[in-house]
Amino acid sequence: NAGVTQTPKFRVLKTGQSMTLLCAQDMNHEYMYWYRQDPGMGLRLIHYSVGEGTTAKGEVPDGYNVSRLKKQNFLLGLESAAPSQTSVYFCASSSTGVYNEQFFGPGTRLTVL
Amino acid sequence: AQSVTQLGSHVSVSEGALVLLRCNYSSSVPPYLFWYVQYPNQGLQLLLKYTSAATLVKGINGFEAEFKKSETSFHLTKPSAHMSDAAEYFCAVSVIYGNNRLAFGKGNQVVVIP
């Protein structure tokens, strides 16, 4: 049972390049989330999904797109990377229920030059 | 909108001393509250959670937190700090029932002084 995994762990992009971050969970969770973590800002929700085929915007969705084609995977895309998107990105998942915890992946450190 | 406030981004504590991290929440509905810990270069893991069953909640690694509705607080404590407690700690409140969305505080970086 690997829990929540994220690939890649590190990535450096040039401004304007695109990339996709992959999140996978093996806990059969319905809910999945993408966050970004910046110093002094805590975690901010980018997008989330409440089930296969569904996505919704979080606090800071601009510049990002997501897809949930399979229940176990949640992809985060950057179509045209900007330096402001330099951050650490975390994926999380949760089962249904009003107070179930979120389980986090190890993170992806992204630098945009 | 639901939110949490954590004051003091960096907290220094001597080994063996009390750890106290403050969290105040704002919520228009009865809240569910969480404390998460993040060790260096790792993801977040749950320390403990309040779900209205008991106001004093015990978590992993000797941490506990007390829910005080009158003070809108959910402070985290540990009687005796250990070097392994050096980490970043986040308080979070449930945002909307039904999809487990959370609003996180800005975090407290805890430094343990030998």
PDB file of N, CA and C in Angstrom, chain B residues 14-110:
ATOM      1  N   SER B  14      12.841  24.991  24.026  1.00  0.00           N
ATOM      2  CA  SER B  14      13.960  24.196  24.547  1.00  0.00           C
ATOM      3  C   SER B  14      13.551  22.740  24.690  1.00  0.00           C
ATOM      4  N   GLU B  15      14.485  21.861  24.468  1.00  0.00           N
ATOM      5  CA  GLU B  15      14.224  20.442  24.649  1.00  0.00           C
ATOM      6  C   GLU B  15      13.740  20.199  26.067  1.00  0.00           C
ATOM      7  N   GLY B  16      12.627  19.478  26.215  1.00  0.00           N
ATOM      8  CA  GLY B  16      12.053  19.214  27.526  1.00  0.00           C
ATOM      9  C   GLY B  16      11.020  20.228  27.980  1.00  0.00           C
ATOM     10  N   ALA B  17      10.916  21.334  27.292  1.00  0.00           N
ATOM     11  CA  ALA B  17       9.951  22.378  27.661  1.00  0.00           C
ATOM     12  C   ALA B  17       8.612  22.137  26.973  1.00  0.00           C
ATOM     13  N   LEU B  18       7.603  22.879  27.447  1.00  0.00           N
ATOM     14  CA  LEU B  18       6.253  22.778  26.885  1.00  0.00           C
ATOM     15  C   LEU B  18       6.223  23.322  25.459  1.00  0.00           C
ATOM     16  N   VAL B  19       5.545  22.598  24.582  1.00  0.00           N
ATOM     17  CA  VAL B  19       5.268  23.098  23.245  1.00  0.00           C
ATOM     18  C   VAL B  19       3.826  23.596  23.235  1.00  0.00           C
ATOM     19  N   LEU B  20       3.633  24.840  22.812  1.00  0.00           N
ATOM     20  CA  LEU B  20       2.285  25.410  22.709  1.00  0.00           C
ATOM     21  C   LEU B  20       2.173  26.131  21.383  1.00  0.00           C
ATOM     22  N   LEU B  21       1.285  25.661  20.529  1.00  0.00           N
ATOM     23  CA  LEU B  21       1.020  26.306  19.245  1.00  0.00           C
ATOM     24  C   LEU B  21      -0.449  26.715  19.226  1.00  0.00           C
ATOM     25  N   ARG B  22      -0.673  27.978  18.918  1.00  0.00           N
ATOM     26  CA  ARG B  22      -2.022  28.528  18.995  1.00  0.00           C
ATOM     27  C   ARG B  22      -2.733  28.518  17.659  1.00  0.00           C
ATOM     28  N   CYS B  23      -4.006  28.182  17.720  1.00  0.00           N
ATOM     29  CA  CYS B  23      -4.843  28.186  16.520  1.00  0.00           C
ATOM     30  C   CYS B  23      -6.210  28.733  16.905  1.00  0.00           C
ATOM     31  N   ASN B  24      -6.645  29.765  16.217  1.00  0.00           N
ATOM     32  CA  ASN B  24      -7.988  30.295  16.386  1.00  0.00           C
ATOM     33  C   ASN B  24      -8.748  30.139  15.074  1.00  0.00           C
ATOM     34  N   TYR B  25      -9.994  29.782  15.162  1.00  0.00           N
ATOM     35  CA  TYR B  25     -10.762  29.506  13.958  1.00  0.00           C
ATOM     36  C   TYR B  25     -11.931  30.472  13.827  1.00  0.00           C
ATOM     37  N   SER B  26     -12.419  30.577  12.618  1.00  0.00           N
ATOM     38  CA  SER B  26     -13.630  31.315  12.322  1.00  0.00           C
ATOM     39  C   SER B  26     -14.512  30.401  11.485  1.00  0.00           C
ATOM     40  N   SER B  27     -15.728  30.161  11.984  1.00  0.00           N
ATOM     41  CA  SER B  27     -16.614  29.260  11.264  1.00  0.00           C
ATOM     42  C   SER B  27     -18.058  29.588  11.599  1.00  0.00           C
ATOM     43  N   SER B  28     -18.905  29.604  10.591  1.00  0.00           N
ATOM     44  CA  SER B  28     -20.314  29.910  10.784  1.00  0.00           C
ATOM     45  C   SER B  28     -21.123  28.660  11.141  1.00  0.00           C
ATOM     46  N   VAL B  29     -20.475  27.516  11.065  1.00  0.00           N
ATOM     47  CA  VAL B  29     -21.109  26.246  11.417  1.00  0.00           C
ATOM     48  C   VAL B  29     -20.181  25.520  12.383  1.00  0.00           C
ATOM     49  N   PRO B  30     -20.701  24.525  13.124  1.00  0.00           N
ATOM     50  CA  PRO B  30     -19.807  23.763  14.001  1.00  0.00           C
ATOM     51  C   PRO B  30     -18.625  23.214  13.214  1.00  0.00           C
ATOM     52  N   PRO B  31     -17.413  23.531  13.661  1.00  0.00           N
ATOM     53  CA  PRO B  31     -16.243  23.179  12.852  1.00  0.00           C
ATOM     54  C   PRO B  31     -15.711  21.785  13.120  1.00  0.00           C
ATOM     55  N   TYR B  32     -15.036  21.242  12.111  1.00  0.00           N
ATOM     56  CA  TYR B  32     -14.140  20.122  12.321  1.00  0.00           C
ATOM     57  C   TYR B  32     -12.724  20.683  12.178  1.00  0.00           C
ATOM     58  N   LEU B  33     -11.859  20.366  13.125  1.00  0.00           N
ATOM     59  CA  LEU B  33     -10.535  20.984  13.177  1.00  0.00           C
ATOM     60  C   LEU B  33      -9.447  19.921  13.172  1.00  0.00           C
ATOM     61  N   PHE B  34      -8.344  20.261  12.559  1.00  0.00           N
ATOM     62  CA  PHE B  34      -7.245  19.322  12.377  1.00  0.00           C
ATOM     63  C   PHE B  34      -5.907  20.004  12.683  1.00  0.00           C
ATOM     64  N   TRP B  35      -4.963  19.227  13.153  1.00  0.00           N
ATOM     65  CA  TRP B  35      -3.566  19.613  13.204  1.00  0.00           C
ATOM     66  C   TRP B  35      -2.772  18.607  12.372  1.00  0.00           C
ATOM     67  N   TYR B  36      -1.955  19.159  11.461  1.00  0.00           N
ATOM     68  CA  TYR B  36      -1.060  18.342  10.650  1.00  0.00           C
ATOM     69  C   TYR B  36       0.384  18.738  10.950  1.00  0.00           C
ATOM     70  N   VAL B  37       1.293  17.792  10.750  1.00  0.00           N
ATOM     71  CA  VAL B  37       2.718  18.055  10.907  1.00  0.00           C
ATOM     72  C   VAL B  37       3.433  17.734   9.593  1.00  0.00           C
ATOM     73  N   GLN B  38       4.426  18.562   9.282  1.00  0.00           N
ATOM     74  CA  GLN B  38       5.235  18.340   8.081  1.00  0.00           C
ATOM     75  C   GLN B  38       6.697  18.312   8.474  1.00  0.00           C
ATOM     76  N   TYR B  39       7.321  17.146   8.361  1.00  0.00           N
ATOM     77  CA  TYR B  39       8.755  17.031   8.599  1.00  0.00           C
ATOM     78  C   TYR B  39       9.490  17.461   7.338  1.00  0.00           C
ATOM     79  N   PRO B  40      10.756  17.863   7.480  1.00  0.00           N
ATOM     80  CA  PRO B  40      11.499  18.389   6.328  1.00  0.00           C
ATOM     81  C   PRO B  40      11.426  17.485   5.105  1.00  0.00           C
ATOM     82  N   ASN B  41      11.109  18.115   3.979  1.00  0.00           N
ATOM     83  CA  ASN B  41      11.069  17.438   2.675  1.00  0.00           C
ATOM     84  C   ASN B  41      10.070  16.280   2.624  1.00  0.00           C
ATOM     85  N   GLN B  42       8.999  16.397   3.393  1.00  0.00           N
ATOM     86  CA  GLN B  42       7.960  15.372   3.368  1.00  0.00           C
ATOM     87  C   GLN B  42       6.588  16.013   3.189  1.00  0.00           C
ATOM     88  N   GLY B  43       5.596  15.185   2.936  1.00  0.00           N
ATOM     89  CA  GLY B  43       4.223  15.657   2.905  1.00  0.00           C
ATOM     90  C   GLY B  43       3.673  15.824   4.309  1.00  0.00           C
ATOM     91  N   LEU B  44       2.418  16.260   4.390  1.00  0.00           N
ATOM     92  CA  LEU B  44       1.790  16.474   5.690  1.00  0.00           C
ATOM     93  C   LEU B  44       1.207  15.160   6.211  1.00  0.00           C
ATOM     94  N   GLN B  45       1.230  14.999   7.523  1.00  0.00           N
ATOM     95  CA  GLN B  45       0.574  13.842   8.124  1.00  0.00           C
ATOM     96  C   GLN B  45      -0.263  14.319   9.304  1.00  0.00           C
ATOM     97  N   LEU B  46      -1.351  13.621   9.545  1.00  0.00           N
ATOM     98  CA  LEU B  46      -2.291  14.031  10.570  1.00  0.00           C
ATOM     99  C   LEU B  46      -1.744  13.785  11.965  1.00  0.00           C
ATOM    100  N   LEU B  47      -1.816  14.814  12.810  1.00  0.00           N
ATOM    101  CA  LEU B  47      -1.483  14.676  14.231  1.00  0.00           C
ATOM    102  C   LEU B  47      -2.712  14.305  15.039  1.00  0.00           C
ATOM    103  N   LEU B  48      -3.783  15.054  14.821  1.00  0.00           N
ATOM    104  CA  LEU B  48      -5.026  14.805  15.543  1.00  0.00           C
ATOM    105  C   LEU B  48      -6.158  15.595  14.882  1.00  0.00           C
ATOM    106  N   LYS B  49      -7.401  15.246  15.284  1.00  0.00           N
ATOM    107  CA  LYS B  49      -8.549  15.951  14.721  1.00  0.00           C
ATOM    108  C   LYS B  49      -9.663  16.043  15.757  1.00  0.00           C
ATOM    109  N   TYR B  50     -10.430  17.116  15.680  1.00  0.00           N
ATOM    110  CA  TYR B  50     -11.598  17.332  16.520  1.00  0.00           C
ATOM    111  C   TYR B  50     -12.844  17.165  15.667  1.00  0.00           C
ATOM    112  N   THR B  51     -13.726  16.263  16.136  1.00  0.00           N
ATOM    113  CA  THR B  51     -14.949  16.022  15.366  1.00  0.00           C
ATOM    114  C   THR B  51     -16.179  16.096  16.244  1.00  0.00           C
ATOM    115  N   SER B  52     -16.105  16.817  17.356  1.00  0.00           N
ATOM    116  CA  SER B  52     -17.179  17.089  18.309  1.00  0.00           C
ATOM    117  C   SER B  52     -17.435  15.964  19.297  1.00  0.00           C
ATOM    118  N   ALA B  53     -16.685  14.874  19.240  1.00  0.00           N
ATOM    119  CA  ALA B  53     -16.901  13.774  20.174  1.00  0.00           C
ATOM    120  C   ALA B  53     -16.364  14.114  21.570  1.00  0.00           C
ATOM    121  N   ALA B  54     -15.228  14.799  21.641  1.00  0.00           N
ATOM    122  CA  ALA B  54     -14.616  15.155  22.920  1.00  0.00           C
ATOM    123  C   ALA B  54     -13.818  16.426  22.709  1.00  0.00           C
ATOM    124  N   THR B  55     -13.827  17.316  23.707  1.00  0.00           N
ATOM    125  CA  THR B  55     -13.139  18.596  23.524  1.00  0.00           C
ATOM    126  C   THR B  55     -11.631  18.480  23.672  1.00  0.00           C
ATOM    127  N   LEU B  56     -11.154  17.488  24.428  1.00  0.00           N
ATOM    128  CA  LEU B  56      -9.721  17.253  24.541  1.00  0.00           C
ATOM    129  C   LEU B  56      -9.360  16.076  23.641  1.00  0.00           C
ATOM    130  N   VAL B  57      -8.516  16.346  22.683  1.00  0.00           N
ATOM    131  CA  VAL B  57      -8.186  15.336  21.680  1.00  0.00           C
ATOM    132  C   VAL B  57      -6.719  14.948  21.821  1.00  0.00           C
ATOM    133  N   LYS B  58      -6.462  13.684  21.876  1.00  0.00           N
ATOM    134  CA  LYS B  58      -5.082  13.196  21.955  1.00  0.00           C
ATOM    135  C   LYS B  58      -4.660  12.674  20.589  1.00  0.00           C
ATOM    136  N   GLY B  59      -3.416  13.004  20.213  1.00  0.00           N
ATOM    137  CA  GLY B  59      -2.916  12.580  18.924  1.00  0.00           C
ATOM    138  C   GLY B  59      -1.656  11.744  19.039  1.00  0.00           C
ATOM    139  N   ILE B  60      -0.937  11.690  17.942  1.00  0.00           N
ATOM    140  CA  ILE B  60       0.290  10.895  17.925  1.00  0.00           C
ATOM    141  C   ILE B  60       1.447  11.669  18.530  1.00  0.00           C
ATOM    142  N   ASN B  61       2.491  10.945  18.902  1.00  0.00           N
ATOM    143  CA  ASN B  61       3.735  11.542  19.400  1.00  0.00           C
ATOM    144  C   ASN B  61       3.553  12.413  20.645  1.00  0.00           C
ATOM    145  N   GLY B  62       2.536  12.142  21.458  1.00  0.00           N
ATOM    146  CA  GLY B  62       2.353  12.858  22.716  1.00  0.00           C
ATOM    147  C   GLY B  62       1.671  14.219  22.602  1.00  0.00           C
ATOM    148  N   PHE B  63       1.194  14.578  21.435  1.00  0.00           N
ATOM    149  CA  PHE B  63       0.501  15.853  21.258  1.00  0.00           C
ATOM    150  C   PHE B  63      -0.971  15.746  21.639  1.00  0.00           C
ATOM    151  N   GLU B  64      -1.529  16.849  22.095  1.00  0.00           N
ATOM    152  CA  GLU B  64      -2.958  16.933  22.326  1.00  0.00           C
ATOM    153  C   GLU B  64      -3.438  18.351  22.058  1.00  0.00           C
ATOM    154  N   ALA B  65      -4.731  18.496  21.857  1.00  0.00           N
ATOM    155  CA  ALA B  65      -5.316  19.809  21.589  1.00  0.00           C
ATOM    156  C   ALA B  65      -6.675  19.879  22.261  1.00  0.00           C
ATOM    157  N   GLU B  66      -7.033  21.075  22.694  1.00  0.00           N
ATOM    158  CA  GLU B  66      -8.315  21.270  23.363  1.00  0.00           C
ATOM    159  C   GLU B  66      -9.174  22.238  22.573  1.00  0.00           C
ATOM    160  N   PHE B  67     -10.391  21.808  22.261  1.00  0.00           N
ATOM    161  CA  PHE B  67     -11.350  22.658  21.566  1.00  0.00           C
ATOM    162  C   PHE B  67     -12.086  23.515  22.595  1.00  0.00           C
ATOM    163  N   LYS B  68     -12.033  24.839  22.410  1.00  0.00           N
ATOM    164  CA  LYS B  68     -12.741  25.766  23.294  1.00  0.00           C
ATOM    165  C   LYS B  68     -13.625  26.643  22.436  1.00  0.00           C
ATOM    166  N   LYS B  69     -14.911  26.341  22.466  1.00  0.00           N
ATOM    167  CA  LYS B  69     -15.858  27.071  21.628  1.00  0.00           C
ATOM    168  C   LYS B  69     -15.930  28.537  22.029  1.00  0.00           C
ATOM    169  N   SER B  70     -15.910  28.824  23.334  1.00  0.00           N
ATOM    170  CA  SER B  70     -16.048  30.204  23.807  1.00  0.00           C
ATOM    171  C   SER B  70     -14.881  31.073  23.351  1.00  0.00           C
ATOM    172  N   GLU B  71     -13.738  30.449  23.140  1.00  0.00           N
ATOM    173  CA  GLU B  71     -12.550  31.188  22.711  1.00  0.00           C
ATOM    174  C   GLU B  71     -12.254  30.970  21.221  1.00  0.00           C
ATOM    175  N   THR B  72     -13.066  30.212  20.543  1.00  0.00           N
ATOM    176  CA  THR B  72     -12.854  29.806  19.136  1.00  0.00           C
ATOM    177  C   THR B  72     -11.405  29.385  18.927  1.00  0.00           C
ATOM    178  N   SER B  73     -10.936  28.494  19.807  1.00  0.00           N
ATOM    179  CA  SER B  73      -9.535  28.093  19.740  1.00  0.00           C
ATOM    180  C   SER B  73      -9.383  26.584  19.706  1.00  0.00           C
ATOM    181  N   PHE B  74      -8.237  26.161  19.215  1.00  0.00           N
ATOM    182  CA  PHE B  74      -7.891  24.736  19.146  1.00  0.00           C
ATOM    183  C   PHE B  74      -6.363  24.660  19.243  1.00  0.00           C
ATOM    184  N   HIS B  75      -5.842  25.009  20.407  1.00  0.00           N
ATOM    185  CA  HIS B  75      -4.393  25.084  20.597  1.00  0.00           C
ATOM    186  C   HIS B  75      -3.770  23.699  20.762  1.00  0.00           C
ATOM    187  N   LEU B  76      -2.584  23.545  20.224  1.00  0.00           N
ATOM    188  CA  LEU B  76      -1.850  22.265  20.266  1.00  0.00           C
ATOM    189  C   LEU B  76      -0.781  22.327  21.344  1.00  0.00           C
ATOM    190  N   THR B  77      -0.669  21.277  22.144  1.00  0.00           N
ATOM    191  CA  THR B  77       0.343  21.249  23.194  1.00  0.00           C
ATOM    192  C   THR B  77       1.030  19.896  23.264  1.00  0.00           C
ATOM    193  N   LYS B  78       2.247  19.952  23.815  1.00  0.00           N
ATOM    194  CA  LYS B  78       2.992  18.740  24.162  1.00  0.00           C
ATOM    195  C   LYS B  78       3.798  19.087  25.407  1.00  0.00           C
ATOM    196  N   PRO B  79       3.699  18.311  26.462  1.00  0.00           N
ATOM    197  CA  PRO B  79       4.319  18.695  27.739  1.00  0.00           C
ATOM    198  C   PRO B  79       5.837  18.841  27.669  1.00  0.00           C
ATOM    199  N   SER B  80       6.493  18.009  26.876  1.00  0.00           N
ATOM    200  CA  SER B  80       7.957  18.002  26.874  1.00  0.00           C
ATOM    201  C   SER B  80       8.476  17.838  25.449  1.00  0.00           C
ATOM    202  N   ALA B  81       9.112  18.881  24.939  1.00  0.00           N
ATOM    203  CA  ALA B  81       9.589  18.853  23.550  1.00  0.00           C
ATOM    204  C   ALA B  81      10.779  17.917  23.390  1.00  0.00           C
ATOM    205  N   HIS B  82      10.777  17.250  22.239  1.00  0.00           N
ATOM    206  CA  HIS B  82      11.884  16.367  21.861  1.00  0.00           C
ATOM    207  C   HIS B  82      12.483  16.891  20.574  1.00  0.00           C
ATOM    208  N   MET B  83      13.753  16.592  20.368  1.00  0.00           N
ATOM    209  CA  MET B  83      14.412  17.079  19.151  1.00  0.00           C
ATOM    210  C   MET B  83      13.661  16.661  17.892  1.00  0.00           C
ATOM    211  N   SER B  84      13.043  15.505  17.939  1.00  0.00           N
ATOM    212  CA  SER B  84      12.319  15.003  16.773  1.00  0.00           C
ATOM    213  C   SER B  84      11.022  15.767  16.488  1.00  0.00           C
ATOM    214  N   ASP B  85      10.640  16.700  17.380  1.00  0.00           N
ATOM    215  CA  ASP B  85       9.438  17.503  17.156  1.00  0.00           C
ATOM    216  C   ASP B  85       9.697  18.700  16.238  1.00  0.00           C
ATOM    217  N   ALA B  86      10.942  18.911  15.857  1.00  0.00           N
ATOM    218  CA  ALA B  86      11.270  20.005  14.937  1.00  0.00           C
ATOM    219  C   ALA B  86      10.605  19.742  13.592  1.00  0.00           C
ATOM    220  N   ALA B  87       9.692  20.612  13.224  1.00  0.00           N
ATOM    221  CA  ALA B  87       8.881  20.408  12.017  1.00  0.00           C
ATOM    222  C   ALA B  87       8.004  21.633  11.840  1.00  0.00           C
ATOM    223  N   GLU B  88       7.206  21.616  10.773  1.00  0.00           N
ATOM    224  CA  GLU B  88       6.216  22.675  10.586  1.00  0.00           C
ATOM    225  C   GLU B  88       4.836  22.105  10.916  1.00  0.00           C
ATOM    226  N   TYR B  89       4.034  22.885  11.616  1.00  0.00           N
ATOM    227  CA  TYR B  89       2.734  22.436  12.092  1.00  0.00           C
ATOM    228  C   TYR B  89       1.646  23.334  11.515  1.00  0.00           C
ATOM    229  N   PHE B  90       0.598  22.695  11.000  1.00  0.00           N
ATOM    230  CA  PHE B  90      -0.494  23.418  10.372  1.00  0.00           C
ATOM    231  C   PHE B  90      -1.818  23.083  11.055  1.00  0.00           C
ATOM    232  N   CYS B  91      -2.567  24.119  11.347  1.00  0.00           N
ATOM    233  CA  CYS B  91      -3.935  23.957  11.806  1.00  0.00           C
ATOM    234  C   CYS B  91      -4.857  24.112  10.598  1.00  0.00           C
ATOM    235  N   ALA B  92      -5.950  23.349  10.569  1.00  0.00           N
ATOM    236  CA  ALA B  92      -6.866  23.418   9.441  1.00  0.00           C
ATOM    237  C   ALA B  92      -8.300  23.263   9.926  1.00  0.00           C
ATOM    238  N   VAL B  93      -9.232  23.885   9.204  1.00  0.00           N
ATOM    239  CA  VAL B  93     -10.657  23.793   9.527  1.00  0.00           C
ATOM    240  C   VAL B  93     -11.416  23.318   8.302  1.00  0.00           C
ATOM    241  N   SER B  94     -12.425  22.502   8.515  1.00  0.00           N
ATOM    242  CA  SER B  94     -13.236  22.034   7.395  1.00  0.00           C
ATOM    243  C   SER B  94     -13.977  23.217   6.789  1.00  0.00           C
ATOM    244  N   VAL B  95     -14.001  23.277   5.463  1.00  0.00           N
ATOM    245  CA  VAL B  95     -14.598  24.413   4.769  1.00  0.00           C
ATOM    246  C   VAL B  95     -16.054  24.145   4.419  1.00  0.00           C
ATOM    247  N   ILE B  96     -16.276  23.065   3.732  1.00  0.00           N
ATOM    248  CA  ILE B  96     -17.624  22.745   3.277  1.00  0.00           C
ATOM    249  C   ILE B  96     -17.877  21.268   3.543  1.00  0.00           C
ATOM    250  N   TYR B  97     -18.974  20.962   4.203  1.00  0.00           N
ATOM    251  CA  TYR B  97     -19.286  19.561   4.469  1.00  0.00           C
ATOM    252  C   TYR B  97     -19.535  18.834   3.162  1.00  0.00           C
ATOM    253  N   GLY B  98     -19.165  17.601   3.113  1.00  0.00           N
ATOM    254  CA  GLY B  98     -19.498  16.755   1.969  1.00  0.00           C
ATOM    255  C   GLY B  98     -18.351  16.482   1.037  1.00  0.00           C
ATOM    256  N   ASN B  99     -17.291  17.314   1.058  1.00  0.00           N
ATOM    257  CA  ASN B  99     -16.157  17.017   0.202  1.00  0.00           C
ATOM    258  C   ASN B  99     -14.821  17.181   0.917  1.00  0.00           C
ATOM    259  N   ASN B 100     -14.873  17.340   2.247  1.00  0.00           N
ATOM    260  CA  ASN B 100     -13.669  17.377   3.077  1.00  0.00           C
ATOM    261  C   ASN B 100     -12.668  18.444   2.709  1.00  0.00           C
ATOM    262  N   ARG B 101     -13.121  19.539   2.097  1.00  0.00           N
ATOM    263  CA  ARG B 101     -12.196  20.630   1.825  1.00  0.00           C
ATOM    264  C   ARG B 101     -11.724  21.223   3.140  1.00  0.00           C
ATOM    265  N   LEU B 102     -10.462  21.636   3.163  1.00  0.00           N
ATOM    266  CA  LEU B 102      -9.870  22.231   4.350  1.00  0.00           C
ATOM    267  C   LEU B 102      -9.281  23.596   4.028  1.00  0.00           C
ATOM    268  N   ALA B 103      -9.358  24.490   5.022  1.00  0.00           N
ATOM    269  CA  ALA B 103      -8.635  25.763   4.950  1.00  0.00           C
ATOM    270  C   ALA B 103      -7.503  25.681   5.964  1.00  0.00           C
ATOM    271  N   PHE B 104      -6.282  25.880   5.492  1.00  0.00           N
ATOM    272  CA  PHE B 104      -5.102  25.749   6.339  1.00  0.00           C
ATOM    273  C   PHE B 104      -4.636  27.104   6.846  1.00  0.00           C
ATOM    274  N   GLY B 105      -4.066  27.087   8.047  1.00  0.00           N
ATOM    275  CA  GLY B 105      -3.358  28.249   8.534  1.00  0.00           C
ATOM    276  C   GLY B 105      -1.995  28.350   7.871  1.00  0.00           C
ATOM    277  N   LYS B 106      -1.265  29.427   8.187  1.00  0.00           N
ATOM    278  CA  LYS B 106       0.015  29.661   7.525  1.00  0.00           C
ATOM    279  C   LYS B 106       1.140  28.813   8.085  1.00  0.00           C
ATOM    280  N   GLY B 107       0.906  28.153   9.207  1.00  0.00           N
ATOM    281  CA  GLY B 107       1.880  27.222   9.750  1.00  0.00           C
ATOM    282  C   GLY B 107       2.796  27.833  10.800  1.00  0.00           C
ATOM    283  N   ASN B 108       3.318  26.969  11.653  1.00  0.00           N
ATOM    284  CA  ASN B 108       4.324  27.329  12.649  1.00  0.00           C
ATOM    285  C   ASN B 108       5.541  26.434  12.449  1.00  0.00           C
ATOM    286  N   GLN B 109       6.697  27.052  12.220  1.00  0.00           N
ATOM    287  CA  GLN B 109       7.944  26.294  12.123  1.00  0.00           C
ATOM    288  C   GLN B 109       8.509  26.174  13.535  1.00  0.00           C
ATOM    289  N   VAL B 110       8.571  24.958  14.039  1.00  0.00           N
ATOM    290  CA  VAL B 110       9.056  24.731  15.396  1.00  0.00           C
ATOM    291  C   VAL B 110      10.530  24.338  15.370  1.00  0.00           C
TER     292      VAL B 110
END
